[in-house]
């Protein structure tokens, strides 16, 4: 995952020293007894210099590792450590509504500079082909239009738009990956159609007054993790012309209950006996932290329920926090071990396409890199029968210390025939 840079162009360092007297292809060190004192001193100096550089590289590597470890540890429901005044996100706006970023958000942008995450997203066929279809099969929505691509990454959506007849595309990204995107765009003869701008959407200035279309792949785990939709809404209000188009333009969050004793045993009950030691004290914290993984469709034991609908053309930043009741009906007798969250996004259709464009992440569909978000219950709900109702309430809001994270709480109970409560209300917070 990490590599130490190695400069093989140093004139003072051959494989074995300054004079390069090891034979080509040789794996043995030269005979030091045959070297003069000056040669030995030169070799020693070169070795010390290289050791110093390697030490510097390893220090940088350790710092980079620490940064990404801190970023990854800020999971959906894990509260970030208290921040000082200079590192606190504020709900207030600055100037024209630019939201101040916490310092930790820089880790967010740095994480998208690595190629692996872009490979994973591009190879996610459900994700990439959903956008491709929504753009290629809606060419009249793009013909001669000015397009804004927010979080362009490698530039794939910008290139889709350019090939669908866009007059010009402005591609924005605050990650170093945009420097590679410049080469990609040029290699595909689209440099005259796509302008790439590095920076935060809230801070850059476009060379046009308005755009006709905004396209962005902003979705995170459980749809709203990472809060990139905030940036899309800012750009919508500042740059999108009246009647302009957003891709995607709608989204929803849904829940479903599952039975998975084996997975619970692996992830939760495991802590009860670890190499002969009782680590059960870990269980409450583990349960509070949701897992992101692929859920097989045959584990679903209820129907699904939409807990949040979002119209991206009209919603506000404040409207993304939500509280909703839910009712999940048992489709077979079972034990419930977890409640699973997933999302769906919709794209506008010109009518000529003759179809609805949807990007699904339900367990019932082909897995995506978003997978599903699994909320294990503190205690499994046993002896459930077909027709029982798993009722509850979910609350989802931004973490007060780091707005890219989410705080989620679940309250739930089970009603049998005649609304008889079979399992009393329980509440879980994260």
Short mmCIF file of N, CA and C in Angstrom, two decimals, residues 133-134 138 249-250 344-349 353-359:
data_model
loop_
_atom_site.label_atom_id
_atom_site.label_comp_id
_atom_site.label_asym_id
_atom_site.label_seq_id
_atom_site.Cartn_x
_atom_site.Cartn_y
_atom_site.Cartn_z
N UNK A 133 -24.93 5.40 -19.01
CA UNK A 133 -26.24 5.30 -19.66
C UNK A 133 -27.03 6.60 -19.51
N UNK A 134 -27.01 7.17 -18.30
CA UNK A 134 -27.78 8.39 -18.05
C UNK A 134 -27.27 9.56 -18.88
N UNK A 138 -29.08 10.19 -22.94
CA UNK A 138 -29.78 11.46 -22.77
C UNK A 138 -29.00 12.59 -23.45
N UNK A 249 -30.60 13.44 -9.82
CA UNK A 249 -31.50 14.49 -9.32
C UNK A 249 -32.36 14.05 -8.13
N UNK A 250 -32.37 12.76 -7.82
CA UNK A 250 -33.12 12.27 -6.68
C UNK A 250 -32.35 11.13 -6.02
N UNK A 344 -30.48 4.47 -3.12
CA UNK A 344 -30.78 4.41 -4.55
C UNK A 344 -30.75 5.85 -5.07
N UNK A 345 -30.16 6.04 -6.24
CA UNK A 345 -30.19 7.36 -6.87
C UNK A 345 -30.86 7.25 -8.23
N UNK A 346 -31.55 8.33 -8.61
CA UNK A 346 -32.25 8.39 -9.89
C UNK A 346 -31.69 9.54 -10.72
N UNK A 347 -31.74 9.34 -12.04
CA UNK A 347 -31.25 10.34 -12.98
C UNK A 347 -32.41 10.82 -13.85
N UNK A 348 -32.35 12.09 -14.27
CA UNK A 348 -33.43 12.59 -15.14
C UNK A 348 -33.40 11.92 -16.49
N UNK A 349 -34.54 11.85 -17.12
CA UNK A 349 -34.66 11.28 -18.45
C UNK A 349 -35.30 12.30 -19.38
N UNK A 353 -35.16 8.81 -24.19
CA UNK A 353 -34.47 7.58 -23.80
C UNK A 353 -35.45 6.44 -23.57
N UNK A 354 -36.65 6.78 -23.15
CA UNK A 354 -37.68 5.76 -22.97
C UNK A 354 -37.44 4.83 -21.80
N UNK A 355 -36.69 5.29 -20.80
CA UNK A 355 -36.42 4.43 -19.66
C UNK A 355 -36.07 5.30 -18.46
N UNK A 356 -36.15 4.68 -17.28
CA UNK A 356 -35.77 5.34 -16.04
C UNK A 356 -34.36 4.91 -15.68
N UNK A 357 -33.53 5.86 -15.33
CA UNK A 357 -32.14 5.56 -15.00
C UNK A 357 -31.99 5.53 -13.48
N UNK A 358 -31.59 4.37 -12.96
CA UNK A 358 -31.50 4.16 -11.52
C UNK A 358 -30.16 3.53 -11.20
N UNK A 359 -29.55 3.99 -10.08
CA UNK A 359 -28.36 3.35 -9.55
C UNK A 359 -28.74 2.74 -8.20
#
